[in-house]
Coordinates of C-alpha atoms in Angstrom, one line a residue:
M196 CA -0.2 -0.2 0.3
T197 CA 1.4 3.4 -0.9
R198 CA 1.7 6.9 1.2
N199 CA -1.0 8.1 -0.7
E200 CA -3.6 4.8 -0.3
K201 CA -2.3 5.2 3.6
S202 CA -3.8 8.8 3.9
E203 CA -6.8 8.9 1.5
I204 CA -7.4 6.1 4.1
I205 CA -6.1 7.4 7.3
A206 CA -8.4 11.2 5.9
K207 CA -11.5 8.8 5.2
L208 CA -12.2 7.0 7.8
E209 CA -11.2 10.2 9.9
S210 CA -13.6 11.6 8.2
E211 CA -16.5 9.3 9.5
F212 CA -15.3 8.6 13.1
K213 CA -15.7 12.5 13.4
Q214 CA -19.4 11.9 13.0
A215 CA -19.9 8.4 14.5
Q216 CA -22.0 8.3 18.0
A217 CA -20.5 4.9 18.6
I218 CA -16.8 2.7 17.5
I219 CA -16.7 -0.2 19.4
I220 CA -13.2 -2.2 19.0
C221 CA -13.9 -5.9 18.5
D222 CA -11.4 -9.3 18.4
Y223 CA -13.1 -11.5 15.7
R224 CA -10.3 -13.6 16.1
G225 CA -11.2 -17.2 14.4
L226 CA -14.7 -16.3 12.8
S227 CA -15.8 -18.3 9.3
V228 CA -16.2 -15.6 6.4
K229 CA -20.2 -16.6 6.8
K230 CA -19.7 -15.4 10.5
L231 CA -18.1 -11.9 8.8
E232 CA -20.8 -12.2 6.7
A233 CA -23.4 -12.2 9.1
L234 CA -22.3 -9.4 10.8
R235 CA -21.7 -7.6 7.4
N236 CA -25.5 -7.9 6.8
A237 CA -27.3 -7.1 10.2
A238 CA -24.9 -3.6 10.7
R239 CA -25.9 -3.0 7.4
E240 CA -30.1 -3.2 8.1
Q241 CA -29.0 -0.9 11.4
N242 CA -26.7 1.0 9.0
V243 CA -23.9 0.6 10.9
K244 CA -20.8 0.6 8.8
V245 CA -18.4 -2.2 9.6
Q246 CA -14.6 -2.7 9.2
V247 CA -11.4 -4.5 9.2
I248 CA -8.6 -2.0 9.7
K249 CA -4.7 -1.7 10.4
N250 CA -4.2 -0.6 14.6
T251 CA -1.8 2.0 12.4
L252 CA -4.3 3.4 10.2
A253 CA -7.0 3.5 12.6
N254 CA -4.7 5.3 15.4
I255 CA -4.6 7.7 13.3
A256 CA -8.0 8.5 12.3
L257 CA -9.4 8.1 16.3
K258 CA -6.7 10.7 17.3
N259 CA -7.2 13.2 14.0
S260 CA -11.5 13.0 15.3
D261 CA -10.2 13.1 18.7
K262 CA -11.6 9.9 19.6
D263 CA -8.2 8.4 21.1
G264 CA -7.4 6.4 24.4
M265 CA -8.3 3.1 23.2
D266 CA -6.1 0.1 23.2
L267 CA -4.8 -0.9 19.6
K268 CA -4.2 -4.0 20.2
D269 CA -4.0 -7.6 18.0
T270 CA -6.8 -8.7 15.3
N271 CA -9.4 -6.1 15.4
I272 CA -13.0 -5.6 13.8
Y273 CA -14.7 -1.8 13.9
L274 CA -18.0 -1.1 14.1
W275 CA -19.4 2.7 14.1
S276 CA -23.0 4.8 13.8
E277 CA -24.2 7.4 14.0
D278 CA -27.4 5.9 15.8
Q279 CA -25.5 4.8 20.0
L280 CA -28.3 2.5 20.7
A281 CA -28.2 0.3 17.1
V282 CA -24.4 -0.6 16.7
T283 CA -24.5 -1.8 20.8
K284 CA -26.6 -4.3 20.1
V285 CA -25.6 -5.3 16.9
V286 CA -22.6 -6.1 18.7
V287 CA -23.9 -6.9 22.0
K288 CA -26.4 -9.2 20.2
F289 CA -23.6 -11.3 17.8
E290 CA -21.4 -11.5 20.3
E291 CA -24.0 -13.7 22.2
A292 CA -24.6 -15.1 19.6
N293 CA -20.6 -16.1 19.0
S294 CA -19.4 -15.9 21.8
E295 CA -16.9 -17.9 21.4
L296 CA -14.6 -16.0 18.8
F297 CA -16.0 -12.5 19.5
K298 CA -16.0 -10.2 21.8
I299 CA -16.1 -6.6 22.6
K300 CA -12.4 -5.3 23.2
T301 CA -12.9 -1.7 23.8
A302 CA -15.3 1.6 22.5
H303 CA -15.6 4.5 22.4
I304 CA -19.1 5.9 23.3
D305 CA -19.9 10.6 24.2
G306 CA -17.0 11.6 23.6
E307 CA -15.5 9.1 26.5
V308 CA -13.6 5.5 26.5
A309 CA -16.2 2.8 27.1
S310 CA -16.4 -0.1 29.0
V311 CA -17.1 -3.5 27.8
E312 CA -20.1 -2.8 30.6
K313 CA -21.3 0.5 29.6
V314 CA -22.2 -0.6 26.0
K315 CA -24.4 -4.0 27.2
A316 CA -26.6 -1.9 29.0
L317 CA -26.5 0.9 25.6
S318 CA -27.7 -1.9 24.3
K319 CA -30.4 -3.4 26.1
M320 CA -32.3 0.2 26.0
P321 CA -35.2 0.6 24.3
S322 CA -34.3 2.6 20.5
R323 CA -35.9 5.9 19.7
D324 CA -38.8 4.0 17.6
E325 CA -39.4 1.6 20.6
L326 CA -39.6 4.7 22.9
I327 CA -42.2 5.9 19.9
A328 CA -44.6 3.6 19.6
M329 CA -44.5 3.2 23.8
L330 CA -45.7 6.7 23.6
L331 CA -47.9 6.1 21.6
Q332 CA -49.9 2.8 23.7
V333 CA -49.9 5.3 26.5
W334 CA -52.0 8.0 24.9
N335 CA -53.6 6.0 23.5
A336 CA -55.0 4.0 26.3
P337 CA -57.6 6.8 27.8
I338 CA -59.0 6.4 24.5
Q339 CA -59.4 3.1 23.9
N340 CA -60.6 2.6 27.9
F341 CA -63.6 5.3 27.5
T342 CA -64.4 3.1 24.0
I343 CA -64.8 -0.2 25.7
G344 CA -66.7 1.8 28.8
L345 CA -68.6 3.0 26.4
N346 CA -69.8 -0.3 24.4
A347 CA -70.0 -1.8 27.6
L348 CA -73.1 0.3 28.9
K349 CA -74.6 0.0 25.2
E350 CA -74.6 -3.0 25.2
K351 CA -76.1 -3.2 29.2
K352 CA -79.1 -1.3 27.9
E353 CA -79.5 -3.0 24.6
Q354 CA -79.8 -6.3 28.0
S355 CA -82.0 -4.1 29.9
A356 CA -83.9 -3.5 27.0

């Protein structure tokens, strides 16, 4: 790889890392190509980017985007997204299915280095769409109960008549 190619890769990664709200670094040693494709497909559905990057290039891009402080050693796969919950859900779900070969190493969330426990805790939170659905159910409940009450009253009056 030439120096120009490396600088192009770093510039591209730097711009994407600056926009990312969450970057998660995982160890993927021993995963088959089929399982890696499954991870990429699951990530693509959630608009999460997945890439295996040389540690030196990733380290430079992370430092240039003010997201340094993570330990980059051995084989790493990088997952990042503008949606923190989406990337954490994809990673934790995949780790649970492939726990012997896929491990979360570290993450950068909310402008700071995050622990594996924080990543797992974030993955359990409801997404934006789930929260909106819950809110709509709460708003809809009084109207629904009122119509059920009116129907019960109507049926009672019909039976007594």
